[in-house]
């Protein structure tokens, strides 16, 4: 996560139909005074805790005075030697692009596709055709100047139903041709309960599975999310974008926001339907404080509630998605699972199918054989490629039976070990194998000499022993 | 009300500000208001405005607590040993042995006889007698015996027993409630009075609330002013899967509640004050 400076708070002259900051504007919570000194001070304070880059967001940050914008980017560059900004690039100027070059700014571009796919990103008083032409021109300018760019494309009925989706795919290929092979393809969520632009869960499932296959097989080194997240999650590598992770709803620091007056807030998506902006406390450390859970109770209850009632009980992908985005839940109520659960499920199922098709012997986070030292996909401790690893087999195999199991097999981490524990002996949290005998951690540098008195169960072949002072059998 | 069977929701309650500015504006009122209810419970007994109150004693400071109540001419009898919990709970968690993670639930009274009578009533689950000793109106105690413990947090049932408009199948709106009967913020100690009123318009409960209010003005006028400001807020209470979310303009409260399978909502507009 990185510091998100909402320089213009929620102020914006565009009118994207699905904007999650709409209700904030309706309630008049979008306007705050500008206290640049306070903002710069807070950026530095947060940066020291969170690291780079400093990221400018909004509303529309391009509404800010360009001198003010430069001061923010300069600060971010001074601290981290790179910066970021999220814009709707139809109204970028050459001056802006010069700043981006100067401050090594990665420019996230909010574009839903070429005309007429871009109609949901309404710009009052401007023809959507012209909006697209201006976006295209600026994308190419930034490409020519070597400015790093990415895309956030919101999937809605305007650009994702089967007919317009053909043009969307062509556009993704065009983006690849100009050097943009990744970004986000996020679902539109109807936060304000207005209009008929959001896809149904079935439509979203169909679109996402189609686009996953398209981006994987048609785009070289595709970095499109959430598809990349799906593979990492299934392999137990990373949990993925925050929509797949547990969200501390009322203190959502996955987007640590600095407002224009220097005050701090969390992600604006949560509370979007009520127009709330929940404060963020930068010094908050008590993540295990039971009196300050900020909505984490969601992850205790969802696995206990039946699917038909809005919960996640018994779902095989629970670890991978943990109920999905709390800010985009059924009935816009974080106590429920995500509204697009069906689409998440379809994506993960498709990812599973593809990985298993290529490598039937891969161990995924959804396999019964996988072991974990926590309750999320990223807590998987089983090596997914164990059977395909030459360190473990003379003849490893991606499918079928491997042969020639090796005596000194690749060690498997069996539990997390703190640095304090890593003193002498085998205290690195890694399974030890002596021939066919598997020993878990012990404080004995020479297991087999003295006993394993570390309080950990030992496995000798099929025999499980509790700790003793005697040597291993 | 359909419940989710076996749903275990741990005790909790927390206050979340809806905006950084709201915390600046209302934080001081919140701080003042939250300590008042416990103080008043004690004072109501001490000044013989009611016979009994419930009171927890903790091993860590029982000596101070016992000394204080004895100096005030009060008595305390233990009823049940329970585990300490963080937040708000609708039940106790009985334990055998006392340690730093436990406390004793008991009864405070200005007479040993009163305390004994309460303890007997508690053991017999005689809520009518307990209610009488706690100074609750008879109608409210009777209503309680009808709804509890089937509904461990009977906010919706109380609201349904009041003057309301039906918004939806499980959503009602109350055009007006009385501050003295407002219990939807009690999870975070924002309440004036401790009974579950039989309705949010109950006149007898309002009468008792007046005693609490006058006492509060005597105990700490600044605190009652702050509490009144908060209890006057309109808002909504909604429960789903054992979590109640109470939303007012400046803040939201999250607390554990009945493990309902569907969402039930009570909204209220105007709050009548004293």
XYZ file of C-alpha atoms in Angstrom, chain B residues 157-248:
92
model
C -39.450 -6.280 19.279
C -39.541 -3.146 21.425
C -39.787 -0.951 18.336
C -42.593 -3.103 16.923
C -44.473 -2.520 20.142
C -44.234 1.250 19.593
C -45.892 3.618 17.128
C -44.284 2.868 13.803
C -44.631 2.911 10.015
C -43.838 -0.224 8.063
C -41.193 0.512 5.433
C -40.592 -3.040 4.349
C -41.159 -6.559 5.598
C -38.352 -6.267 8.145
C -37.890 -2.529 8.287
C -39.894 -0.164 10.444
C -39.646 3.542 11.037
C -40.589 5.318 14.218
C -41.648 8.932 13.721
C -40.811 9.759 17.321
C -39.193 8.130 20.339
C -38.377 9.442 23.790
C -34.815 10.034 24.866
C -35.420 8.212 28.147
C -36.402 5.064 26.264
C -33.553 5.135 23.759
C -31.650 1.865 24.240
C -30.179 1.413 20.798
C -26.934 3.003 21.846
C -26.632 1.208 25.190
C -23.904 -1.055 23.804
C -21.464 1.805 24.235
C -22.933 3.079 27.500
C -25.043 5.784 25.910
C -28.334 5.401 27.726
C -30.298 7.045 30.504
C -31.985 4.209 32.354
C -31.267 0.507 32.226
C -34.619 -1.178 31.648
C -35.700 -2.551 28.313
C -38.811 -0.414 27.840
C -41.854 -2.276 26.538
C -42.078 0.350 23.811
C -40.057 3.363 22.796
C -43.056 5.513 23.775
C -43.722 3.850 27.191
C -44.979 6.547 29.538
C -44.069 4.717 32.740
C -40.534 4.263 31.554
C -40.399 7.963 30.699
C -41.458 8.798 34.257
C -38.603 6.736 35.677
C -36.291 8.363 33.166
C -37.109 11.716 34.718
C -35.634 10.498 38.016
C -32.472 9.480 36.205
C -32.315 12.809 34.420
C -32.741 14.895 37.562
C -30.144 12.783 39.330
C -27.760 13.219 36.403
C -28.115 16.985 36.579
C -27.083 16.791 40.184
C -24.207 14.346 39.617
C -22.681 16.010 36.553
C -24.567 18.607 34.506
C -21.945 18.664 31.742
C -22.171 14.929 31.256
C -25.947 14.853 31.042
C -25.849 17.731 28.582
C -23.475 15.712 26.405
C -25.570 12.552 26.733
C -28.737 14.413 25.875
C -27.124 15.828 22.745
C -26.159 12.344 21.601
C -29.406 10.621 22.542
C -31.309 13.286 20.577
C -29.770 12.133 17.315
C -31.955 10.383 14.787
C -30.597 7.198 13.317
C -31.073 3.563 12.493
C -30.405 0.226 14.138
C -30.007 -2.877 12.007
C -29.079 -6.436 12.895
C -27.751 -9.206 10.674
C -25.721 -12.334 11.514
C -25.308 -11.308 15.126
C -23.951 -7.864 14.371
C -25.913 -4.723 15.102
C -24.930 -1.554 13.281
C -26.346 1.638 14.696
C -25.863 4.669 12.494
C -26.330 8.303 13.392
